mmCIF file of C-alpha atoms in Angstrom:
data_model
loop_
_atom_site.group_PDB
_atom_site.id
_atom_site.type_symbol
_atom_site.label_atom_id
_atom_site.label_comp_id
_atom_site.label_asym_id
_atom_site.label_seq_id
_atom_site.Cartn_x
_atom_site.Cartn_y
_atom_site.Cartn_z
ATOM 1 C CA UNK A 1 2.582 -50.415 -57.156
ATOM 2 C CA UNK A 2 2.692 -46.657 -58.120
ATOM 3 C CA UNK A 3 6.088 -44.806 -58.391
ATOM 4 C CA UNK A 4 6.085 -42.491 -56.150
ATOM 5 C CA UNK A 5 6.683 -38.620 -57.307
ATOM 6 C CA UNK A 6 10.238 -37.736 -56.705
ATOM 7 C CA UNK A 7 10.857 -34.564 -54.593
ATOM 8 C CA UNK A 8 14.462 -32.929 -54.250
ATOM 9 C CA UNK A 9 14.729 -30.306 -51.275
ATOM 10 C CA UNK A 10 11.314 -30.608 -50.357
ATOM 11 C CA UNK A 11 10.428 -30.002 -54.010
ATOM 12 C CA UNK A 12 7.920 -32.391 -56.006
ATOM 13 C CA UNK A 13 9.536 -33.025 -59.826
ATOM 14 C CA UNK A 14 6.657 -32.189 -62.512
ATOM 15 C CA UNK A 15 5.775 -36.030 -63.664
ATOM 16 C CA UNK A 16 3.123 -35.508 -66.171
ATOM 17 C CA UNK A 17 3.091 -36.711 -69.665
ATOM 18 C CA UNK A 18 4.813 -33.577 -71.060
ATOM 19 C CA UNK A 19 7.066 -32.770 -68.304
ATOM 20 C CA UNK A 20 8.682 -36.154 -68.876
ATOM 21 C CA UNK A 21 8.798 -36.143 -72.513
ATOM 22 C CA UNK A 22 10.547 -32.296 -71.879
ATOM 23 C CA UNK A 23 13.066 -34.362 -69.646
ATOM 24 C CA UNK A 24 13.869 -36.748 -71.914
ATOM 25 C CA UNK A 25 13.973 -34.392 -75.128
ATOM 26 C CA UNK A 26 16.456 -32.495 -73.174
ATOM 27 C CA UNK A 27 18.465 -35.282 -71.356
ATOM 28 C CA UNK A 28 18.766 -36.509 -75.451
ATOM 29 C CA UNK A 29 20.140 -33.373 -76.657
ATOM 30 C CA UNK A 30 21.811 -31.113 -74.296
ATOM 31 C CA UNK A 31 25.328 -31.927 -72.898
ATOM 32 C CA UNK A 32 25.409 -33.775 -68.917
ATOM 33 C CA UNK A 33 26.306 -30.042 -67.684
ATOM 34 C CA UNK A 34 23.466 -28.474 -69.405
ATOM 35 C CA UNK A 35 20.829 -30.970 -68.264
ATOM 36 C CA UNK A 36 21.967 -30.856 -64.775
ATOM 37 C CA UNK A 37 22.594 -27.196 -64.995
ATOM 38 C CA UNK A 38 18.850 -26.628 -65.941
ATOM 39 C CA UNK A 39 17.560 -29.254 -63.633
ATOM 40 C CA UNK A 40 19.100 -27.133 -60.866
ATOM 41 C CA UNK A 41 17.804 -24.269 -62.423
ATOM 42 C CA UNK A 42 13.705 -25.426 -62.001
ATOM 43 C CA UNK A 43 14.283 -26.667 -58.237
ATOM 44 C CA UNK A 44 16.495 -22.972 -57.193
ATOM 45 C CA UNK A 45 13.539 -21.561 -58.920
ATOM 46 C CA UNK A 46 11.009 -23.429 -57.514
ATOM 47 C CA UNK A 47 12.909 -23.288 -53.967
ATOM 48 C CA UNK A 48 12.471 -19.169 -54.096
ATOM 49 C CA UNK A 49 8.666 -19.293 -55.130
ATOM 50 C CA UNK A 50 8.145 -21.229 -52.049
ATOM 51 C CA UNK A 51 10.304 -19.024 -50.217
ATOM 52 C CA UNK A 52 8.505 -16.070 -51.595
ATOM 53 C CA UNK A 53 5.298 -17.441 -51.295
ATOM 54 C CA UNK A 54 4.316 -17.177 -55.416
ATOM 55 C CA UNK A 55 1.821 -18.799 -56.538
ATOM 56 C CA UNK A 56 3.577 -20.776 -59.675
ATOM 57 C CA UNK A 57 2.854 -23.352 -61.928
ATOM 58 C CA UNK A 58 5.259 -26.016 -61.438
ATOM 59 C CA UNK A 59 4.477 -27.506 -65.099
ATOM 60 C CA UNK A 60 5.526 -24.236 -66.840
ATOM 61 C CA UNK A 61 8.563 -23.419 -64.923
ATOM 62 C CA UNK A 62 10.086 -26.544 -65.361
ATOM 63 C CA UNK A 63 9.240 -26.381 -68.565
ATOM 64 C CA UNK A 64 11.029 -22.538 -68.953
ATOM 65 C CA UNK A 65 14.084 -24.001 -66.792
ATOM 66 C CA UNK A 66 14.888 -27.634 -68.892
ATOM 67 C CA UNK A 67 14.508 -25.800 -71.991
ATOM 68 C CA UNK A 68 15.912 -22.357 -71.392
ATOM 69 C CA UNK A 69 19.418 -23.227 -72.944
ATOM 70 C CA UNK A 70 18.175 -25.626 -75.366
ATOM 71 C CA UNK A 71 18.842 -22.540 -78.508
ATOM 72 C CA UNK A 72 22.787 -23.391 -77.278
ATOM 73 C CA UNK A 73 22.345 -26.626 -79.431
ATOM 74 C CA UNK A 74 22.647 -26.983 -82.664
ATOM 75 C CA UNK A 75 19.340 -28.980 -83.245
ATOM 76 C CA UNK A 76 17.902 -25.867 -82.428
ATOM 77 C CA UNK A 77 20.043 -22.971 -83.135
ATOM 78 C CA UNK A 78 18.791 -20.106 -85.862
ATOM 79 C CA UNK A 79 21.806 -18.065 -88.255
ATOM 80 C CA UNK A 80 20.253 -14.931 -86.207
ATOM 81 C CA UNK A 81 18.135 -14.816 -83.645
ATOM 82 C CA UNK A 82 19.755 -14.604 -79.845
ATOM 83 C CA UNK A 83 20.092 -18.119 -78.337
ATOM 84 C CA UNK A 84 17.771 -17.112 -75.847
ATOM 85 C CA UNK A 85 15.237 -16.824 -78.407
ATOM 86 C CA UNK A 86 15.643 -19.716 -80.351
ATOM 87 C CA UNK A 87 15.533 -21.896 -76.993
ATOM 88 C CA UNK A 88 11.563 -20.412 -76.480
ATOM 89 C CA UNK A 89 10.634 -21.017 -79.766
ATOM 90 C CA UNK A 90 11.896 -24.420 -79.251
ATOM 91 C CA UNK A 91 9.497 -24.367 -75.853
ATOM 92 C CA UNK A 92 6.634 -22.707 -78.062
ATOM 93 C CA UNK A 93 6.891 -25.494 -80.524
ATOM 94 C CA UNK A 94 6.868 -28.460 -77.931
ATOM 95 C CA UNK A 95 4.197 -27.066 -76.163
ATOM 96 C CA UNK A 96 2.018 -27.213 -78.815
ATOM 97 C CA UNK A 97 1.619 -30.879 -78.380
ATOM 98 C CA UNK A 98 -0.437 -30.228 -75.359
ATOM 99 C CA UNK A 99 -2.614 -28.506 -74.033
ATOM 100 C CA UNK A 100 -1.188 -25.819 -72.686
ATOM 101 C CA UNK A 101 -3.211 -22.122 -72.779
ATOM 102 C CA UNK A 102 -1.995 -19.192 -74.502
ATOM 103 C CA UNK A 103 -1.249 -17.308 -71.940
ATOM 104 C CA UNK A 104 1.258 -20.244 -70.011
ATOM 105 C CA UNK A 105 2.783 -20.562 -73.593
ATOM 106 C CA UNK A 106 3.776 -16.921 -73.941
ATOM 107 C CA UNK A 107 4.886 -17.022 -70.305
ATOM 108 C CA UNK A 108 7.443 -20.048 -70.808
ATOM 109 C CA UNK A 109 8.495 -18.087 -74.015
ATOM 110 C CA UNK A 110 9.357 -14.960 -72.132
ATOM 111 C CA UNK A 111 11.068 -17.148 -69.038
ATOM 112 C CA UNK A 112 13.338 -18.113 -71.610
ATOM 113 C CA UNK A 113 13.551 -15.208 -73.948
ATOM 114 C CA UNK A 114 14.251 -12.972 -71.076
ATOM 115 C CA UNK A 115 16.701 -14.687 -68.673
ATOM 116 C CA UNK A 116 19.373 -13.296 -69.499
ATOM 117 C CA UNK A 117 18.153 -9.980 -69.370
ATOM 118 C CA UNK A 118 19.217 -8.267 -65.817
ATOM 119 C CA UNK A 119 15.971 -5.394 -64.416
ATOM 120 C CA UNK A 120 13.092 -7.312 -66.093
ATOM 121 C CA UNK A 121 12.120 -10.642 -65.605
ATOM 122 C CA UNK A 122 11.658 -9.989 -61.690
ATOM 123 C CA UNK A 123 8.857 -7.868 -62.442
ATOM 124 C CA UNK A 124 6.837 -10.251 -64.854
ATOM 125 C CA UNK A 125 4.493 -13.065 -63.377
ATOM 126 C CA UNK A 126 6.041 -16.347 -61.594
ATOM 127 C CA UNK A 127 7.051 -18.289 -64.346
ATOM 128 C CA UNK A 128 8.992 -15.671 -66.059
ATOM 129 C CA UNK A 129 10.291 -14.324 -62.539
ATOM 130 C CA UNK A 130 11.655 -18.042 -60.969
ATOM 131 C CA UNK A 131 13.634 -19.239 -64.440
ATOM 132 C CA UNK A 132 15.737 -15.932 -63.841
ATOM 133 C CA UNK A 133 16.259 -16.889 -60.394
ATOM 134 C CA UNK A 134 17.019 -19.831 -60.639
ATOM 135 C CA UNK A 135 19.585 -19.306 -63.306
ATOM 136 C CA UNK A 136 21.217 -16.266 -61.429
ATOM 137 C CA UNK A 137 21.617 -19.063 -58.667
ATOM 138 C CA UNK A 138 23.094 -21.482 -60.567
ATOM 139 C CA UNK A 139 25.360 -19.033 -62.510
ATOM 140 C CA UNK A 140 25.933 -16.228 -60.462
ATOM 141 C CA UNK A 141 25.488 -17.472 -56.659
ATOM 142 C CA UNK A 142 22.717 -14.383 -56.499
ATOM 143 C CA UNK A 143 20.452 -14.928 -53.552
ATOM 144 C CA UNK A 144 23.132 -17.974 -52.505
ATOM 145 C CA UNK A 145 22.923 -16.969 -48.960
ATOM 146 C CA UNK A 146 19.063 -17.177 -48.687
ATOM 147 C CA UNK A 147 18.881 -21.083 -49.083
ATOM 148 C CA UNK A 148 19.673 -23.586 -46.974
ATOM 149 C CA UNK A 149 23.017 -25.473 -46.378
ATOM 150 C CA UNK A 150 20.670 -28.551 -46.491
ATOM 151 C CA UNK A 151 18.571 -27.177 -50.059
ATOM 152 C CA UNK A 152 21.493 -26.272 -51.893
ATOM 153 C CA UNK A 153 23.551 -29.898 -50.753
ATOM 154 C CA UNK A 154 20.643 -32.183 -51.718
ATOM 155 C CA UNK A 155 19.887 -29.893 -54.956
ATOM 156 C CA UNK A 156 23.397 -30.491 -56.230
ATOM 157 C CA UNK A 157 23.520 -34.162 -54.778
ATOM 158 C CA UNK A 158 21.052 -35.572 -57.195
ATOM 159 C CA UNK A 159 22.237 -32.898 -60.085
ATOM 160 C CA UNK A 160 26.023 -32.388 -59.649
ATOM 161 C CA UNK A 161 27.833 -29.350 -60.405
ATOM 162 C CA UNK A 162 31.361 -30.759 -60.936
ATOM 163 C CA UNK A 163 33.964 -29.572 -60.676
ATOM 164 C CA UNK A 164 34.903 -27.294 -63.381
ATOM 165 C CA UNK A 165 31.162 -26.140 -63.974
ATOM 166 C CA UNK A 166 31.719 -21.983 -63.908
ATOM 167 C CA UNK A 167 34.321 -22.977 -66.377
ATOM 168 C CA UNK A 168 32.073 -25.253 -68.287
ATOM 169 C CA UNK A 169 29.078 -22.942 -68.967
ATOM 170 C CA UNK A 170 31.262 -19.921 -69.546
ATOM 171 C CA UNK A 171 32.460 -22.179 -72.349
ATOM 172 C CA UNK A 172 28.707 -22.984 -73.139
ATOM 173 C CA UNK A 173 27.438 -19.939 -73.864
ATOM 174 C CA UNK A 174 30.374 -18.784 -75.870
ATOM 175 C CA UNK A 175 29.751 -22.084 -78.273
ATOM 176 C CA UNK A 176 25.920 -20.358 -78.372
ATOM 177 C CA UNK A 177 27.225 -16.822 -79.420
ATOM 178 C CA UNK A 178 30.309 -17.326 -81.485
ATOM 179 C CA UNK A 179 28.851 -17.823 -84.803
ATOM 180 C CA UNK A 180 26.250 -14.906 -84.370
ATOM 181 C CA UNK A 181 28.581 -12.490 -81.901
ATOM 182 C CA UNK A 182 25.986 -9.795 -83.609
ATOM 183 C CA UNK A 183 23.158 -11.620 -80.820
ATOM 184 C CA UNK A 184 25.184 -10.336 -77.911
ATOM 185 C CA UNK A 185 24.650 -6.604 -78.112
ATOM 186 C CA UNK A 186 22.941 -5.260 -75.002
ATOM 187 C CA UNK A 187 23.164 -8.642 -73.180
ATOM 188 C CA UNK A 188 25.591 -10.386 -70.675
ATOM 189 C CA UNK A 189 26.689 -12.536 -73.927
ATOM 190 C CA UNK A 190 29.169 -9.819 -75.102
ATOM 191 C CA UNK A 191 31.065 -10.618 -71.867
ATOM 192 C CA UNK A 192 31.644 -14.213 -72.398
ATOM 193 C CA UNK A 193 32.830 -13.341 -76.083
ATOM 194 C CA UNK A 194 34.858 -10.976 -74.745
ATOM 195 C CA UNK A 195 36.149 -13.710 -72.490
ATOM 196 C CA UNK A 196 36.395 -15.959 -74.590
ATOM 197 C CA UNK A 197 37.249 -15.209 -78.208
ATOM 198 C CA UNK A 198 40.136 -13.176 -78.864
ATOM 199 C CA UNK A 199 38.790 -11.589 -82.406
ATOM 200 C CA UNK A 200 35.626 -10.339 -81.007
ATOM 201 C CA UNK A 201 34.915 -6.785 -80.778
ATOM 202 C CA UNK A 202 32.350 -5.156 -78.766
ATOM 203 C CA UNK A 203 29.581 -2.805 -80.689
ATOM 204 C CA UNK A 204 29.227 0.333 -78.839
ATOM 205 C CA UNK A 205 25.803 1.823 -78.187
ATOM 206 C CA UNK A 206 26.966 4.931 -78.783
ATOM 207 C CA UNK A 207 29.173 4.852 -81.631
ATOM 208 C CA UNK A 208 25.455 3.438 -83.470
ATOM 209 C CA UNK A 209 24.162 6.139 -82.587
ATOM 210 C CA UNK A 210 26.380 8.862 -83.352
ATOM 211 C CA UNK A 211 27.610 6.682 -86.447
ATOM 212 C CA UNK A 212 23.758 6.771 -88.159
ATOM 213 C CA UNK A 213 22.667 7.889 -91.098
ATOM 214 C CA UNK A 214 20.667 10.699 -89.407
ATOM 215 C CA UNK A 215 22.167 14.307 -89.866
ATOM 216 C CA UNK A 216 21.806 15.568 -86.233
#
């Protein structure tokens, strides 16, 4: 007899081929709070296209949420390049195992590239639009009020929280900044360092600026 698909909040889990290899790749190399953590992150995401009435494709943002902290690992961190950024070229190089069109590959990249840049990804197409949101959900409690008792209990039933998790990612993303605090200029990351790491010292926008080599 066929497994049926699961479905979480009314939500149907991605069950192909690829998303399940994604699942497992990232249930294999991200901690229990990331995995959950970005698991939450595809169904809050998915939960607001519904609510929004998007029209999405389910594959890609799942694919955007499970692997949108993967640059936090080592596996898969660069010297230089913003977590962010080495999580979708993690995506980009999965992806092309399948067939997955250009365009759906550059839109997981910039789900993940951009999530943790505030103003922008709500304006770019679903995929791109729903990882944000689902992360500012699961991070920041940002649209909290606009789900259900019922959707957020059953989302966090089958992928717990804990109970130390704002503590736990806060200490996440400051093990995926640390070595490269030069990644966090202009992006929430300077705060967690901040936070976090007593040594670290801010750049200033506009000491670059009036610090350049330019004359006037």
């Amino acid at each position: 007899m066929k497994n049926e698909q699961k479905v979480v909040a009314g939500i149907k889990i991605p069950d192909s081929a690829m998303a399940k290899a994604a699942t497992e790749l990232v249930r294999d190399t991200e901690t229990d709070l990331l995995f959950h953590h970005s698991s939450r992150v595809f169904l809050f995401g998915a939960l607001t296209g519904e609510r929004k009435q998007l029209k999405y494709d389910a594959e890609l943002l799942y694919i955007g949420a499970m692997f949108h902290d993967m640059g936090i690992m080592d596996q898969y961190a660069s010297d230089h390049d913003r977590f962010e950024v080495d999580g979708a070229n993690a995506a980009r190089d999965f992806l092309s195992a399948y067939d997955v069109s250009e365009r759906g590959v550059d839109d997981v990249w910039d789900s993940i590239a951009l999530h943790t840049t505030p103003g922008i990804p709500q304006h770019k197409r679903p995929t791109v639009a729903l990882v944000t949101a689902g992360v500012e959900m699961d991070v920041l409690g940002i649209a909290y009020d606009e789900f259900t008792d019922a959707q957020r209990h059953e989302v966090c039933s089958c992928h717990p929280r804990g109970l130390k998790f704002k503590h736990g990612i806060v200490s996440s993303f400051c093990l995926g900044t640390i070595r490269k605090p030069e990644t966090t200029f202009g992006n929430v990351k300077a705060d967690v360092l901040s936070y976090m790491d007593p040594t670290y010292k801010r750049e200033n926008f506009v000491d670059m600026i009036l610090n350049s080599k330019w004359e006037s």
